[in-house]
C-alpha cells in the first residue's frame, strides 16, 4: 500500500512504525473472512482492511470523524486478522497508533468519557475491583439475571506451596484475577511445585497495564508496565527463570513490554529482558511434561472438555495446540469446537463498552463450545472465563485448575 503521511506525523517514531505496517498491506482482503465484526456486521469499515484504510487516511491528514472512531471502537483487537494475513501486517500495533491519534482529534460524549475513565481506574486497581466485586456478590440476588451471571461465585484458592525449590519463577498476580479466581494462580503454583519449581507472586507488582492501554490511557498503561518491571527486577537479578502469566491477555501485554518501552532510555533494556522471560503457563508446563507425566497416573474416567483458546493465546501469543495436548496427556477428552478462531466477545473491556456485538459473539461461541456435548468448558484467560460463564450452562474453568485437580487426585 502506498502512503503519503502528513507532515505532522512523518518522521516520528509512531509515524514510521505505522508507515512500515501500512506498506505491507496489499489490499488482498484475506483477513475479512476471519474478522468477527465483519462476519457479524458485513460492513467493510468494520473489517481489518477497512480499518487499515481509515487509519491510513487519518495519518495522511484526512478529516477524522466520530464515524472513524466508532469503527475503531468496534474492533475487538482479537488479532485474528494478523493470523490470517499472508503479508504479515501487524494490525494490532497499527490500531493502537490509530486509536491514540483519533482519540486526540475526536471528542467523546461526557458519558462515554466517564465510562472509559471509570473502567481505566477501577479494573486495574485490585482494591477497588475487589470491593466492587464483593458488593456485587452481596446484592447478586436482586440484580438482573444477565448482570448477576457475570459475577463469579467465590472460589477457594487452596494452599499455595511453600518455596522449597532451587528453581524459581515469578507469577503475575494481575488485577481482576485475584478477586475473581484466586484459584488459578494457586493451581499454577501447585502444578509447578510438582515440577520442581517454586512460583511466587511479588506484592508490589499489579495490573499488566493492558486495561488502561487499550482504553487509550496509554501513558497509564506504560506506567503500570514500568512499576511491574521495578517490582520484578530484583527477583530477575537474583535468578528467577521466568515471569509466568496465567491470563493470556496479560501475557500478550507483558511480552510486548520490550516493544512498548523501546523508546524509554531508562526502561528499554529491562523491558526487553522481561518480555524474553514472560511465559504463558502452558509453555512452562509443556516444558516440564516429562517430569509431570509420571505423577498423573490413569484417571478412573475420562472427562470431556471443550477448550476455548482465547484470541490472546492463539493470535496474540501464537500458542496453538499446546494446552489441548497437555489436557489430552492428562487424560481429558477434548470435544470439537467449530470456528475456534473466533472471539468470545470478552476482549478486555469490550463486553462492557460494546455489549450488543459482544452478546452476539458470546451466543455463537457458547453454541460452538457446547455443540460437542462436553461436561465442562476450559479456557486460558480470566476475561474469557467470566464472559463464557455469563452465557454458558456448563461450568467454566481455567485449564490449569483441571491439571491441578488431576494431580491432587493421584
Ligand atoms: S490480509 Fe493482510 S495484506 Fe490482505 S488486506 Fe488484510 S491486512 Fe492487508
Ligand atoms: S483485530 Fe479482530 S475485530 Fe479487529 S479488525 Fe482484526 S479480526 Fe477484526
Coordinates of C-alpha atoms and ligand atoms in Angstrom, one line a residue:
X1 CA 0.0 0.0 0.0
X2 CA 1.4 3.4 -1.0
X3 CA 1.4 6.0 1.7
X4 CA 1.9 9.8 1.9
X5 CA 1.9 10.6 5.6
X6 CA 1.0 14.1 6.8
X7 CA 3.9 16.4 7.8
X8 CA 2.9 16.4 11.5
X9 CA 3.4 12.6 11.8
X10 CA 6.1 11.9 9.1
X11 CA 9.5 11.1 10.7
X12 CA 8.0 10.5 14.2
X13 CA 8.5 7.1 15.8
X14 CA 4.8 6.4 15.6
X15 CA 4.6 7.6 12.0
X16 CA 7.5 5.4 10.9
X17 CA 6.1 2.4 12.6
X18 CA 2.6 2.9 11.1
X19 CA 4.1 3.6 7.7
X20 CA 6.1 0.3 7.7
X21 CA 3.0 -1.6 8.7
X22 CA 0.7 0.1 6.2
X23 CA 3.2 -0.6 3.3
X24 CA 2.9 -4.3 3.9
X25 CA -0.8 -4.4 3.3
X26 CA -1.6 -5.4 -0.3
X27 CA -5.5 -5.0 0.0
X28 CA -6.0 -8.7 -0.7
X29 CA -8.8 -8.9 1.7
X30 CA -8.0 -12.4 3.0
X31 CA -8.3 -11.0 6.6
X32 CA -12.0 -10.3 6.1
X33 CA -13.1 -13.9 6.3
X34 CA -11.8 -14.3 9.9
X35 CA -12.8 -10.9 11.3
X36 CA -15.6 -11.4 13.8
X37 CA -17.0 -7.9 13.4
X38 CA -17.1 -8.1 9.6
X39 CA -18.7 -11.5 9.9
X40 CA -21.5 -10.0 12.1
X41 CA -21.9 -6.6 10.6
X42 CA -21.0 -7.1 7.0
X43 CA -19.6 -3.5 6.7
X44 CA -16.1 -3.2 5.0
X45 CA -15.3 -0.4 7.5
X46 CA -15.8 -3.0 10.3
X47 CA -13.2 -5.2 8.7
X48 CA -9.4 -5.1 9.1
X49 CA -8.9 -3.8 5.6
X50 CA -11.5 -1.1 6.1
X51 CA -10.0 -0.1 9.5
X52 CA -6.5 0.0 8.0
X53 CA -7.8 2.3 5.3
X54 CA -9.4 4.6 7.9
X55 CA -6.1 4.7 9.9
X56 CA -4.2 5.4 6.7
X57 CA -6.5 8.3 5.8
X58 CA -6.1 9.8 9.3
X59 CA -2.3 9.5 9.1
X60 CA -2.4 11.2 5.7
X61 CA -4.2 14.2 7.2
X62 CA -7.8 13.5 6.1
X63 CA -10.5 14.7 8.5
X64 CA -11.1 12.3 11.3
X65 CA -14.7 11.9 12.5
X66 CA -16.8 10.2 15.1
X67 CA -17.6 7.6 12.4
X68 CA -13.8 6.7 12.2
X69 CA -13.8 6.4 16.0
X70 CA -16.9 4.1 16.0
X71 CA -15.3 1.7 13.5
X72 CA -12.1 1.5 15.5
X73 CA -14.0 1.1 18.8
X74 CA -15.9 -1.8 17.4
X75 CA -12.6 -3.7 16.7
X76 CA -12.1 -6.4 19.3
X77 CA -8.3 -6.2 18.9
X78 CA -8.6 -10.0 18.7
X79 CA -5.9 -10.1 16.0
X80 CA -7.5 -12.9 14.1
X81 CA -6.7 -10.8 11.0
X82 CA -2.9 -11.0 11.8
X83 CA -3.0 -14.8 11.9
X84 CA -4.8 -14.8 8.5
X85 CA -2.8 -12.1 6.8
X86 CA -0.3 -13.6 4.3
X87 CA 1.7 -10.3 4.2
X88 CA 2.5 -10.2 8.0
X89 CA 0.6 -6.9 8.6
X90 CA 0.9 -6.2 12.3
X91 CA -2.7 -4.9 12.7
X92 CA -2.6 -4.8 16.5
X93 CA 0.2 -2.3 16.6
X94 CA -1.3 -0.2 13.9
X95 CA -4.7 0.0 15.6
X96 CA -3.1 1.2 18.8
X97 CA -1.5 4.0 16.9
X98 CA -4.7 4.8 15.0
X99 CA -6.8 4.8 18.2
X100 CA -4.5 7.2 20.0
X101 CA -4.5 9.5 17.1
X102 CA -8.3 9.5 16.7
X103 CA -8.7 10.0 20.4
X104 CA -6.8 13.3 20.2
X105 CA -8.9 14.6 17.4
X106 CA -12.5 13.4 18.2
X107 CA -14.1 14.3 21.5
X108 CA -16.2 11.7 23.1
X109 CA -19.5 12.4 24.8
X110 CA -19.2 13.1 28.6
X111 CA -21.0 9.8 29.4
X112 CA -18.6 7.8 27.2
X113 CA -15.6 9.6 28.7
X114 CA -16.8 9.0 32.2
X115 CA -17.4 5.3 31.5
X116 CA -14.0 4.8 30.0
X117 CA -12.3 6.8 32.7
X118 CA -14.1 4.7 35.4
X119 CA -13.1 1.4 33.8
X120 CA -9.5 2.5 33.4
X121 CA -9.3 3.5 37.1
X122 CA -11.3 0.7 38.7
X123 CA -10.4 -2.5 36.9
X124 CA -6.6 -2.2 37.3
X125 CA -6.9 -1.5 41.0
X126 CA -7.0 -4.7 43.0
X127 CA -8.5 -2.9 46.0
X128 CA -11.2 -1.0 44.0
X129 CA -12.2 -4.0 41.9
X130 CA -12.2 -6.3 44.9
X131 CA -14.5 -4.0 46.8
X132 CA -16.8 -3.7 43.7
X133 CA -16.9 -7.5 43.3
X134 CA -17.7 -8.0 47.0
X135 CA -20.5 -5.5 46.8
X136 CA -21.8 -7.2 43.6
X137 CA -21.8 -10.6 45.3
X138 CA -23.7 -9.2 48.3
X139 CA -26.5 -7.9 46.1
X140 CA -26.4 -10.6 43.4
X141 CA -29.9 -11.9 44.3
X142 CA -31.6 -8.7 43.4
X143 CA -29.5 -7.9 40.2
X144 CA -30.9 -8.6 36.7
X145 CA -30.0 -12.2 35.7
X146 CA -27.7 -11.1 32.9
X147 CA -25.6 -9.0 35.2
X148 CA -25.7 -11.5 38.1
X149 CA -24.3 -14.2 35.8
X150 CA -21.2 -12.0 35.2
X151 CA -20.4 -12.1 38.9
X152 CA -18.5 -15.3 39.6
X153 CA -19.1 -17.3 42.7
X154 CA -16.3 -17.2 45.3
X155 CA -13.7 -19.9 44.7
X156 CA -11.4 -21.2 47.3
X157 CA -7.8 -20.8 46.2
X158 CA -6.5 -23.7 48.3
X159 CA -3.0 -23.8 49.7
X160 CA 0.0 -22.1 48.0
X161 CA 3.0 -24.4 48.3
X162 CA 6.0 -23.1 50.4
X163 CA 9.0 -22.0 48.5
X164 CA 11.3 -25.1 48.6
X165 CA 12.9 -25.4 45.2
X166 CA 16.2 -24.0 43.8
X167 CA 14.3 -23.3 40.6
X168 CA 12.2 -20.1 41.0
X169 CA 9.7 -18.3 38.8
X170 CA 7.6 -15.2 39.3
X171 CA 3.8 -15.2 38.8
X172 CA 2.0 -12.1 37.5
X173 CA -0.8 -11.6 40.0
X174 CA -2.7 -9.1 37.8
X175 CA -5.7 -7.0 38.8
X176 CA -9.1 -8.6 38.4
X177 CA -8.0 -12.3 38.6
X178 CA -7.0 -12.3 42.3
X179 CA -10.5 -11.3 43.3
X180 CA -12.4 -13.3 40.7
X181 CA -10.5 -16.5 40.7
X182 CA -7.5 -16.7 43.1
X183 CA -7.6 -20.4 42.5
X184 CA -5.9 -20.0 39.1
X185 CA -2.5 -18.8 40.2
X186 CA -2.6 -21.1 43.3
X187 CA -3.3 -24.0 40.9
X188 CA -0.4 -23.0 38.8
X189 CA 1.9 -22.8 41.9
X190 CA 0.8 -26.3 42.9
X191 CA 1.4 -27.8 39.4
X192 CA 4.8 -26.1 39.1
X193 CA 5.7 -27.2 42.6
X194 CA 5.3 -30.8 41.5
X195 CA 7.6 -30.0 38.6
X196 CA 10.3 -28.8 41.0
X197 CA 9.7 -25.1 40.5
X198 CA 8.7 -22.6 43.2
X199 CA 6.3 -19.9 42.0
X200 CA 5.9 -16.6 43.8
X201 CA 3.7 -13.5 43.3
X202 CA 5.5 -10.2 44.0
X203 CA 3.3 -8.0 46.2
X204 CA 4.4 -4.7 44.6
X205 CA 3.5 -5.9 41.0
X206 CA -0.1 -5.5 39.8
X207 CA -2.1 -5.0 36.7
X208 CA -0.1 -5.6 33.5
X209 CA -1.3 -2.3 32.1
X210 CA -3.4 -3.7 29.2
X211 CA -6.8 -2.4 30.5
X212 CA -5.7 1.2 30.6
X213 CA -3.5 1.0 27.5
X214 CA -6.4 -0.4 25.3
X215 CA -8.8 2.2 26.7
X216 CA -6.4 4.8 25.2
X217 CA -4.9 5.8 28.6
X218 CA -1.7 4.6 27.0
X219 CA 0.6 6.6 29.4
X220 CA -1.1 5.0 32.4
X221 CA -0.7 1.5 30.9
X222 CA 3.0 2.1 30.3
X223 CA 3.4 3.4 33.9
X224 CA 2.0 0.1 35.2
X225 CA 4.4 -1.8 33.0
X226 CA 7.3 0.2 34.5
X227 CA 6.0 -0.4 38.0
X228 CA 5.9 -4.2 37.3
X229 CA 9.4 -4.1 35.9
X230 CA 10.7 -2.3 39.0
X231 CA 8.9 -4.9 41.3
X232 CA 10.2 -7.9 39.4
X233 CA 13.7 -6.7 38.5
X234 CA 15.5 -7.6 41.9
X235 CA 14.0 -11.1 41.6
X236 CA 15.2 -11.4 38.0
X237 CA 18.6 -10.4 39.0
X238 CA 18.6 -13.0 41.8
X239 CA 17.8 -15.8 39.4
X240 CA 14.1 -16.1 38.7
X241 CA 13.8 -18.1 35.5
X242 CA 10.6 -16.7 34.1
X243 CA 7.6 -14.4 34.5
X244 CA 4.7 -16.9 34.4
X245 CA 1.3 -15.5 33.3
X246 CA -1.9 -17.5 33.7
X247 CA -4.1 -14.9 31.8
X248 CA -3.1 -15.0 28.1
X249 CA -4.4 -11.4 27.6
X250 CA -2.0 -10.2 30.2
X251 CA 0.7 -12.4 28.8
X252 CA 0.4 -10.7 25.4
X253 CA 0.9 -7.3 27.1
X254 CA 3.9 -8.4 29.2
X255 CA 5.5 -10.0 26.1
X256 CA 5.1 -6.6 24.5
X257 CA 6.8 -4.5 27.2
X258 CA 10.0 -4.5 25.2
X259 CA 8.4 -3.1 22.2
X260 CA 6.2 -0.6 24.0
X261 CA 9.1 0.8 26.1
X262 CA 11.8 0.6 23.4
X263 CA 12.0 4.4 23.3
X264 CA 12.4 4.8 27.1
X265 CA 16.1 5.0 27.8
X266 CA 15.6 4.1 31.5
X267 CA 13.5 1.0 30.8
X268 CA 14.1 -0.2 27.3
X269 CA 16.8 -2.9 28.2
X270 CA 14.9 -4.1 31.3
X271 CA 11.6 -4.2 29.4
X272 CA 13.2 -6.3 26.6
X273 CA 14.6 -8.7 29.2
X274 CA 11.2 -9.0 31.0
X275 CA 9.5 -9.7 27.6
X276 CA 12.0 -12.5 27.0
X277 CA 11.3 -14.0 30.4
X278 CA 7.5 -13.8 30.1
X279 CA 5.9 -17.2 29.5
X280 CA 2.3 -18.3 29.3
X281 CA 1.8 -21.0 31.9
X282 CA 1.2 -23.6 29.1
X283 CA 4.7 -23.0 27.8
X284 CA 6.2 -23.7 31.2
X285 CA 4.0 -26.8 31.8
X286 CA 4.7 -28.2 28.3
X287 CA 8.5 -27.9 29.0
X288 CA 8.1 -29.9 32.2
X289 CA 5.9 -32.6 30.7
X290 CA 8.3 -35.4 31.3
X291 CA 8.6 -34.5 35.0
X292 CA 4.8 -34.2 35.4
X293 CA 3.6 -37.2 33.3
X294 CA 4.6 -40.0 35.8
X295 CA 2.7 -38.1 38.5
X296 CA -0.6 -38.1 36.6
X297 CA -1.5 -41.8 36.8
X298 CA -4.6 -43.0 34.9
X299 CA -7.9 -41.3 35.5
X300 CA -10.8 -43.5 36.6
X301 CA -12.9 -41.8 34.0
X302 CA -12.1 -39.5 31.1
X303 CA -13.9 -36.2 31.4
X304 CA -14.9 -34.4 28.2
X305 CA -13.8 -30.8 27.9
X306 CA -14.4 -28.1 25.3
X307 CA -11.4 -25.8 25.2
X308 CA -11.8 -22.2 24.2
X309 CA -8.5 -20.9 23.1
X310 CA -8.5 -17.1 23.8
X311 CA -7.6 -14.8 20.9
X312 CA -4.7 -13.6 23.0
X313 CA -3.4 -17.1 23.2
X314 CA -3.9 -18.2 19.6
X315 CA -3.4 -14.9 17.7
X316 CA -1.5 -12.7 20.2
X317 CA 1.0 -15.2 21.7
X318 CA 0.6 -17.6 18.7
X319 CA 0.4 -20.6 21.1
X320 CA -1.7 -23.2 19.3
X321 CA -2.5 -26.8 20.3
X322 CA -0.2 -26.7 23.4
X323 CA -3.0 -26.6 26.1
X324 CA -5.0 -29.1 24.2
X325 CA -2.1 -31.6 24.1
X326 CA -1.4 -31.1 27.9
X327 CA -5.1 -31.8 28.6
X328 CA -5.1 -34.9 26.4
X329 CA -1.9 -36.2 28.0
X330 CA -3.6 -35.7 31.4
X331 CA -6.5 -38.0 30.3
X332 CA -9.1 -35.5 29.3
X333 CA -11.2 -35.9 26.2
X334 CA -11.4 -32.8 24.1
X335 CA -14.7 -32.2 22.2
X336 CA -14.6 -30.5 18.8
X337 CA -15.2 -26.7 18.7
X338 CA -16.2 -25.2 15.4
X339 CA -14.9 -21.8 14.4
X340 CA -12.3 -21.9 17.2
X341 CA -10.5 -18.9 15.8
X342 CA -13.5 -16.5 16.6
X343 CA -13.6 -14.3 19.6
X344 CA -16.0 -14.9 22.5
X345 CA -16.7 -11.1 22.8
X346 CA -14.9 -10.5 26.0
X347 CA -11.8 -8.6 24.6
X348 CA -10.8 -6.7 27.8
X349 CA -13.5 -4.1 28.4
X350 CA -15.2 -4.7 25.1
X351 CA -18.2 -6.6 26.6
X352 CA -18.9 -3.5 28.7
X353 CA -18.4 -0.9 26.0
X354 CA -19.9 -2.8 23.0
X355 CA -22.5 -5.0 24.7
X356 CA -24.6 -5.8 21.7
X357 CA -21.8 -7.1 19.5
X358 CA -20.3 -8.9 22.5
X359 CA -23.5 -10.6 23.3
X360 CA -23.9 -11.9 19.8
X361 CA -20.3 -13.2 19.7
X362 CA -20.9 -14.9 23.1
X363 CA -24.0 -16.6 22.0
X364 CA -22.3 -18.0 18.9
X365 CA -19.2 -19.1 20.9
X366 CA -21.2 -20.9 23.6
X367 CA -23.2 -22.7 21.0
X368 CA -20.0 -23.8 19.3
X369 CA -18.4 -24.9 22.6
X370 CA -21.4 -26.8 23.7
X371 CA -22.0 -28.5 20.3
X372 CA -19.7 -31.5 21.1
X373 CA -21.6 -32.3 24.4
X374 CA -18.7 -31.6 26.9
X375 CA -19.1 -31.8 30.6
X376 CA -17.0 -28.6 31.2
X377 CA -15.6 -25.7 29.3
X378 CA -11.9 -24.7 29.9
X379 CA -10.1 -21.6 28.8
X380 CA -6.8 -19.7 29.4
X381 CA -7.8 -16.1 30.2
X382 CA -9.8 -14.7 33.0
X383 CA -11.7 -12.3 30.8
X384 CA -12.9 -15.1 28.5
X385 CA -13.7 -17.2 31.6
X386 CA -16.0 -14.6 33.1
X387 CA -17.6 -13.9 29.7
X388 CA -18.3 -17.6 28.9
X389 CA -19.6 -18.1 32.4
X390 CA -22.2 -15.4 31.8
X391 CA -23.6 -17.3 28.8
X392 CA -22.9 -21.0 29.3
X393 CA -25.0 -23.5 31.2
X394 CA -21.8 -25.6 31.9
X395 CA -19.1 -24.7 34.4
X396 CA -16.2 -22.8 33.0
X397 CA -12.7 -23.2 34.5
X398 CA -9.1 -22.3 33.7
X399 CA -7.3 -25.4 32.3
X400 CA -4.5 -25.2 34.9
X401 CA -7.2 -25.9 37.5
X402 CA -8.1 -29.1 35.8
X403 CA -4.5 -30.2 35.7
X404 CA -4.1 -29.3 39.3
X405 CA -7.2 -31.3 40.2
X406 CA -5.9 -34.3 38.3
X407 CA -2.5 -34.1 40.1
X408 CA -4.2 -33.8 43.5
X409 CA -6.2 -36.9 43.0
X410 CA -3.1 -39.1 42.5
Ligands
LIG1 S1 -4.9 -9.9 4.6 FE1 -3.2 -8.6 5.2 S2 -2.5 -7.7 3.2 FE2 -4.5 -8.6 2.9 S3 -5.9 -6.8 3.2 FE3 -5.8 -7.9 5.1 S4 -4.2 -6.9 6.2 FE4 -3.9 -6.3 4.1
LIG2 S1 -8.5 -7.4 15.5 FE1 -10.2 -8.8 15.3 S2 -12.1 -7.4 15.2 FE2 -10.3 -6.1 14.8 S3 -10.1 -6.0 12.6 FE3 -8.7 -7.7 13.3 S4 -10.0 -9.5 13.1 FE4 -11.4 -7.8 13.1

